[in-house]
Short mmCIF file of C-alpha atoms in Angstrom, two decimals:
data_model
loop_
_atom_site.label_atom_id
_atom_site.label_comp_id
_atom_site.label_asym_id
_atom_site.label_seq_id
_atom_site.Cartn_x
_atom_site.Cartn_y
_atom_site.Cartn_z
CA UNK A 461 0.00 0.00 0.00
CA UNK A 462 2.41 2.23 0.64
CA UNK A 463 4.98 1.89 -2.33
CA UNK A 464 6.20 5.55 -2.12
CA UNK A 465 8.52 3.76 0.47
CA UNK A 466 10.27 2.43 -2.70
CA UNK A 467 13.95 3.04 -3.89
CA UNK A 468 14.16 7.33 -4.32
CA UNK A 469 13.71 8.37 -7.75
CA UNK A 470 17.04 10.12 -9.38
CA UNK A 471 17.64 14.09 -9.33
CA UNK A 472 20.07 15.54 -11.81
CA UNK A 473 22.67 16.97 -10.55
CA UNK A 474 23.70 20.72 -12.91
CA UNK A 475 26.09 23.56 -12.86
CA UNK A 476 24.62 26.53 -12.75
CA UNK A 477 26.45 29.64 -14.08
CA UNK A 478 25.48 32.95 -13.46
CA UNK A 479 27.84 36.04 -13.21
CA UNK A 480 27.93 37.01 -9.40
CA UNK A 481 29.47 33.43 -9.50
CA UNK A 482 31.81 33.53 -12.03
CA UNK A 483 33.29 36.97 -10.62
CA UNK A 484 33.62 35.82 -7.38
CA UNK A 485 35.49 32.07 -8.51
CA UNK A 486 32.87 29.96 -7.01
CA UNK A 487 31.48 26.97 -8.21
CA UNK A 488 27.64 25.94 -8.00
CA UNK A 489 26.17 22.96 -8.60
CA UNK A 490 21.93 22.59 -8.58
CA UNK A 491 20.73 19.01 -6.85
CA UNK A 492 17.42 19.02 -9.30
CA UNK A 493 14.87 17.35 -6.59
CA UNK A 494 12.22 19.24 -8.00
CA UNK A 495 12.67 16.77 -11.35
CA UNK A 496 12.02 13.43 -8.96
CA UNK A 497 8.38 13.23 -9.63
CA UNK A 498 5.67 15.56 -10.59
CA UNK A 499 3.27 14.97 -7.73
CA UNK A 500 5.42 14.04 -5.22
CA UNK A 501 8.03 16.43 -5.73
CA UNK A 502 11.35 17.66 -4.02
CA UNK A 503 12.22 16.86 -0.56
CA UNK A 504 8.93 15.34 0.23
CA UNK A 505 9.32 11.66 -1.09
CA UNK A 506 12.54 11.53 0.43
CA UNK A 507 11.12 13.14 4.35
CA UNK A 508 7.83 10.94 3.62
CA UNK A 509 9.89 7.51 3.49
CA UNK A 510 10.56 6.21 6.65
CA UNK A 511 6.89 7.95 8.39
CA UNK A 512 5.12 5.70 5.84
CA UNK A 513 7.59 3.01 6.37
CA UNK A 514 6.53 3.13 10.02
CA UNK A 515 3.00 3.52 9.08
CA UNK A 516 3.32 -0.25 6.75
CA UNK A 517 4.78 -1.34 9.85
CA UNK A 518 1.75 -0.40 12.72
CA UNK A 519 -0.82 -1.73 10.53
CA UNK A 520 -2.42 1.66 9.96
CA UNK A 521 -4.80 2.25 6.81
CA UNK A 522 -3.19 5.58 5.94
CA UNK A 523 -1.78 8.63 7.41
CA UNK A 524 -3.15 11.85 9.35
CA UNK A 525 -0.90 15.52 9.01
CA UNK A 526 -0.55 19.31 9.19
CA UNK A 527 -0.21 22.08 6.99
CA UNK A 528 -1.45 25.27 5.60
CA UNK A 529 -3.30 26.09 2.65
CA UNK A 530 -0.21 26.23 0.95
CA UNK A 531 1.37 22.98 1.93
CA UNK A 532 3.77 21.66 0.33
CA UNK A 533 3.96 18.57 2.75
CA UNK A 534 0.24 17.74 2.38
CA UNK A 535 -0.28 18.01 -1.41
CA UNK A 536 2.90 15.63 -1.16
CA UNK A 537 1.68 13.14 1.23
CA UNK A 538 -2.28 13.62 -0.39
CA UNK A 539 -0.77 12.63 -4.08
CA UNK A 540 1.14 9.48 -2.97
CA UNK A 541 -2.53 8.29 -0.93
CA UNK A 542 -4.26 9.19 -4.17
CA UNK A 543 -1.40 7.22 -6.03
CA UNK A 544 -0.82 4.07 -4.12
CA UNK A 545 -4.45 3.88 -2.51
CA UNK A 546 -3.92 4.85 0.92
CA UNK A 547 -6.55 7.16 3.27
CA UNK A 548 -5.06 10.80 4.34
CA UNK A 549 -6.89 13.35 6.26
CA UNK A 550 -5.16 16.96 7.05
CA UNK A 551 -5.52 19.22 9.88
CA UNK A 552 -5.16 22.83 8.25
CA UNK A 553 -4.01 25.98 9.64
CA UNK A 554 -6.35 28.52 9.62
CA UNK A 555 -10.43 28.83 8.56
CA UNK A 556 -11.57 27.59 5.13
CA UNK A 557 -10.03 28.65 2.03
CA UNK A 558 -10.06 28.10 -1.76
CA UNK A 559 -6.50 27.79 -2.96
CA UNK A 560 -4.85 25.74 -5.70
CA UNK A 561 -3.49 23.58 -3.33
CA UNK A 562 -6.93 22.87 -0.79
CA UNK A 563 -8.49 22.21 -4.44
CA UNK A 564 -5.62 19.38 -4.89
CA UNK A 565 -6.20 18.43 -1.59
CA UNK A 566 -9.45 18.07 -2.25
CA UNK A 567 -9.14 16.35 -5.76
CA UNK A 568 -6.51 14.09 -4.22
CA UNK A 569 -9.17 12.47 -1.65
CA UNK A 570 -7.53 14.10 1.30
CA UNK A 571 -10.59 14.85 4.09
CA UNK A 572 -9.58 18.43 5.62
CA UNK A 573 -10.51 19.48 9.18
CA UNK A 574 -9.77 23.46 9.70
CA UNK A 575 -8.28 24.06 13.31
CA UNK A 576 -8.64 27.86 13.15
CA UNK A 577 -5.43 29.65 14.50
CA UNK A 578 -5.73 29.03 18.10
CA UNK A 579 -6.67 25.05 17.01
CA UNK A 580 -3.26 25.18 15.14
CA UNK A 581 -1.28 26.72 17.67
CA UNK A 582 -2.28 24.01 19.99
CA UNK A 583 -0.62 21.06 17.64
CA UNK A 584 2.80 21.07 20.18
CA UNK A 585 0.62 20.35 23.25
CA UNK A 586 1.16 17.02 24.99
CA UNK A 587 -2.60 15.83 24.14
CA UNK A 588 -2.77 17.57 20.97
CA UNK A 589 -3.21 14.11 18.94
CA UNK A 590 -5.91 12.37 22.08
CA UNK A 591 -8.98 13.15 20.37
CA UNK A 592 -7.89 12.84 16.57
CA UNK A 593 -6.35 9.08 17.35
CA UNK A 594 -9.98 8.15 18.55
CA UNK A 595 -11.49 9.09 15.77
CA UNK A 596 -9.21 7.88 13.30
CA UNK A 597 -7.63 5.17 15.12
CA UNK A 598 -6.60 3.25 11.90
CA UNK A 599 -4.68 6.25 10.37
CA UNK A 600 -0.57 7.31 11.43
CA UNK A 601 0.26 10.41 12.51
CA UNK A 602 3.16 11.99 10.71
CA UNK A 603 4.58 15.84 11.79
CA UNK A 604 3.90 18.54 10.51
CA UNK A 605 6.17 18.95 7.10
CA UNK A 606 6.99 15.23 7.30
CA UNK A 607 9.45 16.64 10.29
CA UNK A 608 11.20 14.88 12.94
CA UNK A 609 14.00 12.10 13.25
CA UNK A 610 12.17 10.19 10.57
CA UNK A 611 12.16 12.79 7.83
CA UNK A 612 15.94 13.28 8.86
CA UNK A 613 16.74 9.96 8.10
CA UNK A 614 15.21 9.77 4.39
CA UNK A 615 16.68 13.01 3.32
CA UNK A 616 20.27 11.98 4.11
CA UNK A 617 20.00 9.64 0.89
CA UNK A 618 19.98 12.85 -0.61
CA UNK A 619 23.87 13.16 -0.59
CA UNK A 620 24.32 9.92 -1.63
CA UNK A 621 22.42 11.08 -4.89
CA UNK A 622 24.63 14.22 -5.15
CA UNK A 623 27.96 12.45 -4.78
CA UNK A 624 27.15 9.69 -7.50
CA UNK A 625 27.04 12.24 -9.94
CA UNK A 626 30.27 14.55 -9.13
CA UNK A 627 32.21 12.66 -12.16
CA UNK A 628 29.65 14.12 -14.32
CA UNK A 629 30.51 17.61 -13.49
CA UNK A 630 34.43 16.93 -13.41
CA UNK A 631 34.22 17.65 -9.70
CA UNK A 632 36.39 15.36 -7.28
CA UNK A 633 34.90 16.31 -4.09
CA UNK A 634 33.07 19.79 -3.06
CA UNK A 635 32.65 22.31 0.08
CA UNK A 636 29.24 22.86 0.91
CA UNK A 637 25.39 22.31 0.92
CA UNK A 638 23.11 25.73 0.73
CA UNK A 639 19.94 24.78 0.71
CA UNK A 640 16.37 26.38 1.91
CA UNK A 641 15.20 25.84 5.66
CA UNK A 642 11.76 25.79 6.60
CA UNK A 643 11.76 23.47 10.02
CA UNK A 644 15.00 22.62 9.03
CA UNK A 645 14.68 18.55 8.83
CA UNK A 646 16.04 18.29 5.43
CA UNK A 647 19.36 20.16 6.29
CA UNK A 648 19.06 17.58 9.89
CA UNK A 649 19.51 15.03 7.79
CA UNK A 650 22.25 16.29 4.89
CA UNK A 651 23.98 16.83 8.71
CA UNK A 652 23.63 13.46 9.94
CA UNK A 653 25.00 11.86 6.18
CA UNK A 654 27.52 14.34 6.11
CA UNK A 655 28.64 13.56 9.51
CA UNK A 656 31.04 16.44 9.39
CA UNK A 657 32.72 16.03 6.19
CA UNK A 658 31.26 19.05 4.45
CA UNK A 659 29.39 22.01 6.25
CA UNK A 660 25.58 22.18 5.33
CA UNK A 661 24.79 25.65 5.23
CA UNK A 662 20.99 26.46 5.87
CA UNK A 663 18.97 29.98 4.11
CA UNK A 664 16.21 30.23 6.71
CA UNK A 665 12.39 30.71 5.29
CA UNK A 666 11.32 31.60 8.66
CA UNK A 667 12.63 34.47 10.95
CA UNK A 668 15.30 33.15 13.78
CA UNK A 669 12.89 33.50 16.73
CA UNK A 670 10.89 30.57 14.91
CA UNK A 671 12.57 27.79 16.97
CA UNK A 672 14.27 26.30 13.31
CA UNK A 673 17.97 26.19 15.01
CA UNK A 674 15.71 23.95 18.32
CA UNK A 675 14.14 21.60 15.75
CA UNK A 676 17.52 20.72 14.45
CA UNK A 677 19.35 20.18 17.57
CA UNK A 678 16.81 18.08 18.87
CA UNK A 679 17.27 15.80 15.39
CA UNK A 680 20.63 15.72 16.03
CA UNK A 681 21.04 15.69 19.69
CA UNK A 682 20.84 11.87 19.78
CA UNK A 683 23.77 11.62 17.44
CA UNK A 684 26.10 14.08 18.76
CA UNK A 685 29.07 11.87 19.32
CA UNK A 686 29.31 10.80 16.23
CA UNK A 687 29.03 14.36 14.34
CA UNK A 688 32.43 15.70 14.10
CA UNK A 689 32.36 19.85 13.50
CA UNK A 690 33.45 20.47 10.18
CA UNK A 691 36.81 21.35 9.20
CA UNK A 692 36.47 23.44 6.12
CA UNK A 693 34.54 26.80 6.95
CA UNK A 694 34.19 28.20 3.67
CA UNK A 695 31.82 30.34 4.73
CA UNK A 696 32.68 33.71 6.53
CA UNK A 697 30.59 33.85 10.16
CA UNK A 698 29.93 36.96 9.88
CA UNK A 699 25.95 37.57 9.40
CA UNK A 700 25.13 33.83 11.04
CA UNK A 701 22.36 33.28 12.26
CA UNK A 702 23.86 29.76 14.15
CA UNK A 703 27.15 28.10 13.85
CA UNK A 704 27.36 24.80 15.63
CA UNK A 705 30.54 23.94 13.98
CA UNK A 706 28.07 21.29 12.42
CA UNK A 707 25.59 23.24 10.36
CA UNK A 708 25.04 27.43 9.40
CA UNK A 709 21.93 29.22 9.74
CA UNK A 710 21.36 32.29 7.14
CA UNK A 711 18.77 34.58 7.51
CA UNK A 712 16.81 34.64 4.23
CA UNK A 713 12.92 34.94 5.04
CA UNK A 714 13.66 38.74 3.90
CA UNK A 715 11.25 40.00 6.91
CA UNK A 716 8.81 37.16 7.78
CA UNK A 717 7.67 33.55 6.13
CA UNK A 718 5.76 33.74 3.27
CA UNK A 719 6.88 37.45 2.57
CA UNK A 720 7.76 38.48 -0.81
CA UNK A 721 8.85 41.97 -2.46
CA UNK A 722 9.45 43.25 -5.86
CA UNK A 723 13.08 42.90 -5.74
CA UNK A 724 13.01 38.97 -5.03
CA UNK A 725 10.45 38.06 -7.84
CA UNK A 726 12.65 40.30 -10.06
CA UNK A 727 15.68 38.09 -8.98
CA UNK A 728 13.44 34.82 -9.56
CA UNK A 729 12.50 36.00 -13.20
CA UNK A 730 15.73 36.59 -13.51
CA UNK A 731 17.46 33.92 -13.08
CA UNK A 732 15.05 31.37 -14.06
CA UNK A 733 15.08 33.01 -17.85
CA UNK A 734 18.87 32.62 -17.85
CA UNK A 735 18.91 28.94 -16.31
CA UNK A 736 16.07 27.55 -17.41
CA UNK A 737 15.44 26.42 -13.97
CA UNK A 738 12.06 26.95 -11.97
CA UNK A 739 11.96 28.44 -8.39
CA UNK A 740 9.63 29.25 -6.17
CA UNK A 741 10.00 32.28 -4.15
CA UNK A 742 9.09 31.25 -0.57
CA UNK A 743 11.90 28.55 -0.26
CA UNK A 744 14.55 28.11 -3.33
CA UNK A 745 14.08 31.74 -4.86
CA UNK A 746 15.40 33.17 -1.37
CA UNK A 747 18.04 30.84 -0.56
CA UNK A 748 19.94 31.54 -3.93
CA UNK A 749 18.91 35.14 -3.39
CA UNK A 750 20.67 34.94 0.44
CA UNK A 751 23.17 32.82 -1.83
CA UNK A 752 24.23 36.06 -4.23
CA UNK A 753 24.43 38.35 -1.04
CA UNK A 754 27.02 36.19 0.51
CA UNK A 755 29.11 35.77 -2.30
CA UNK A 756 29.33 39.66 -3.40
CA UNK A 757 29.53 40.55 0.05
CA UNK A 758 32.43 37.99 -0.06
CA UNK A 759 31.68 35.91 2.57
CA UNK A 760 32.34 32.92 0.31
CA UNK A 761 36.04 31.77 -0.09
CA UNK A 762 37.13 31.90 -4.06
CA UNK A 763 37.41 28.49 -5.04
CA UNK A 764 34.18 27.27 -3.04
CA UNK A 765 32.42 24.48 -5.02
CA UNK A 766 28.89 24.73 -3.66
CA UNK A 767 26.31 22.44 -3.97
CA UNK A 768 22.30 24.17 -4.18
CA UNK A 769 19.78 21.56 -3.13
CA UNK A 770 16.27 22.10 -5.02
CA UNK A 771 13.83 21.49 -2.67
CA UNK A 772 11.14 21.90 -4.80
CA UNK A 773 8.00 23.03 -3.83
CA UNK A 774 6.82 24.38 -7.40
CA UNK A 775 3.40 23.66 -6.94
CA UNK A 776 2.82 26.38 -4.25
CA UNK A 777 3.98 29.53 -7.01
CA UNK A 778 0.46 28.93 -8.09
CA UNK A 779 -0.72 31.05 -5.28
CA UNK A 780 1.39 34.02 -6.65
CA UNK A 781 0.45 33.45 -10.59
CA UNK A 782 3.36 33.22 -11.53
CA UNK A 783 3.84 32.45 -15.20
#
């Protein structure tokens, strides 16, 4: 039943090449996870592995979740039900709304239960999942954004797919991971299959006071002994948000999550025309945005051979029509 548990689908691996890089002598690769399926895109195959491997195992019939009206974890985890005929229900954020992604949701099978704010506020307390395990006692609850030690564990296959295909770019080894943090369990788990060889460098979504640097550390905190601090700090500290020695936090939510301004679509546009690449500008569009700051303002070492991880998340630029 639950075959998106299957071997991950392959992501291209590309240079990118844009000026700012060239200038400053660094070297950027682009992990293509947005290419790994249409439906099921980016990060979330790999964060929804082992929660739906651990659903299989209890038994359960399918899978209960969070998110927003804009989620890209629930139109993720709604698809693969649709797909490989298992039940999913979602507990949204908010009061009822007509987006493109609630009408996927929808159109997916997914049954939707609106908390309100205070409702969704309330998911962290101790008895937050009481009542919704007696009335769906046959479903699995998985975190919010497929989160947790779980969703750690499936995105660390995600370096194993980047270094496979380092021959391809003539590239012996590399630096660094920049990639897009939104509760941060994706970068937990480059971290934990990294395990200190290269630093993982994390462009925040969300503003620092939104717990992303606690998340991590309580991912990691299990495995501490065995994550040596990195060696190679290609990366300037100045302007961090958080610098265990084992992972960087960068502040690129450019005021608050979910905010946009005319400079950053500009930049999108941009550099999707001269890539052919497609971003979206609440995740990828401001990490290679926070990316370009902190090479001109030459905080990356000349030399650097950076790899961008595409988390995906394309099918939320609806919601800004976006062509």
């Amino acid at each position: 039943m639950f075959a998106v548990t299957s071997p991950m689908p392959p992501a291209p691996l590309q240079r990118l090449q844009f000026d700012w890089l060239q200038s400053a002598g660094v070297q950027l690769a682009i992990l293509r996870l947005d290419l790994v399926d249409p439906l099921i895109s980016g990060n979330k195959w790999f964060k929804l592995k082992h929660h739906l491997e651990a659903a299989e195992r209890a038994g359960a019939r399918g899978v209960i979740s969070l998110g927003g009206a804009h989620s890209n974890h629930l139109h993720a985890l709604a698809a693969a039900g649709k797909r490989f005929g298992f039940a999913t229900v979602g507990l949204m954020r908010g009061h009822a709304v007509e987006t493109p992604t609630v009408l996927d949701l929808q159109a997916f099978g997914m049954e939707l239960h609106w908390l309100g704010y205070a409702g969704y506020r309330a998911r962290h307390a101790a008895d937050f999942w009481d009542p919704w395990r007696e009335r769906y006692p046959h479903l699995f609850p998985v975190p919010e954004g497929g989160g947790g030690l779980d969703g750690a564990l499936g995105c660390a296959d995600i370096v194993h797919q980047a270094r496979s295909q380092l021959g391809q770019l003539g590239w012996q080894d590399y630096d660094a991971w920049w990639l897009a943090c939104g509760t941060g369990t994706t970068l937990a788990g480059l971290v934990l299959a990294e395990a200190g060889q290269h630093e993982v460098i994390g462009a925040t979504a969300l503003p620092a006071h939104h717990g992303v640097e606690r998340n991590i550390d309580a991912i990691l905190e299990p495995f501490a002994s065995k994550l040596a601090p990195t060696s190679a700090m290609s990366f300037r500290t100045d302007e961090v948000l958080s610098s265990t020695g084992r992972y960087r936090l960068v502040d690129a939510s450019r005021g608050g999550f979910a905010k946009t301004d005319s400079a950053l679509l500009d930049f999108m546009a941009h550099h999707e025309a001269e890539s052919a690449v497609p971003f979206e500008p609440l995740y990828t569009a401001k990490a290679l945005l926070a990316l370009r700051e902190a090479v001109e303002a030459g905080r990356i070492a000349e030399g650097t051979r950076l790899i961008f991880l595409h988390t995906g998340g394309l099918q939320g630029r609806r919601t800004f029509d976006l062509a």
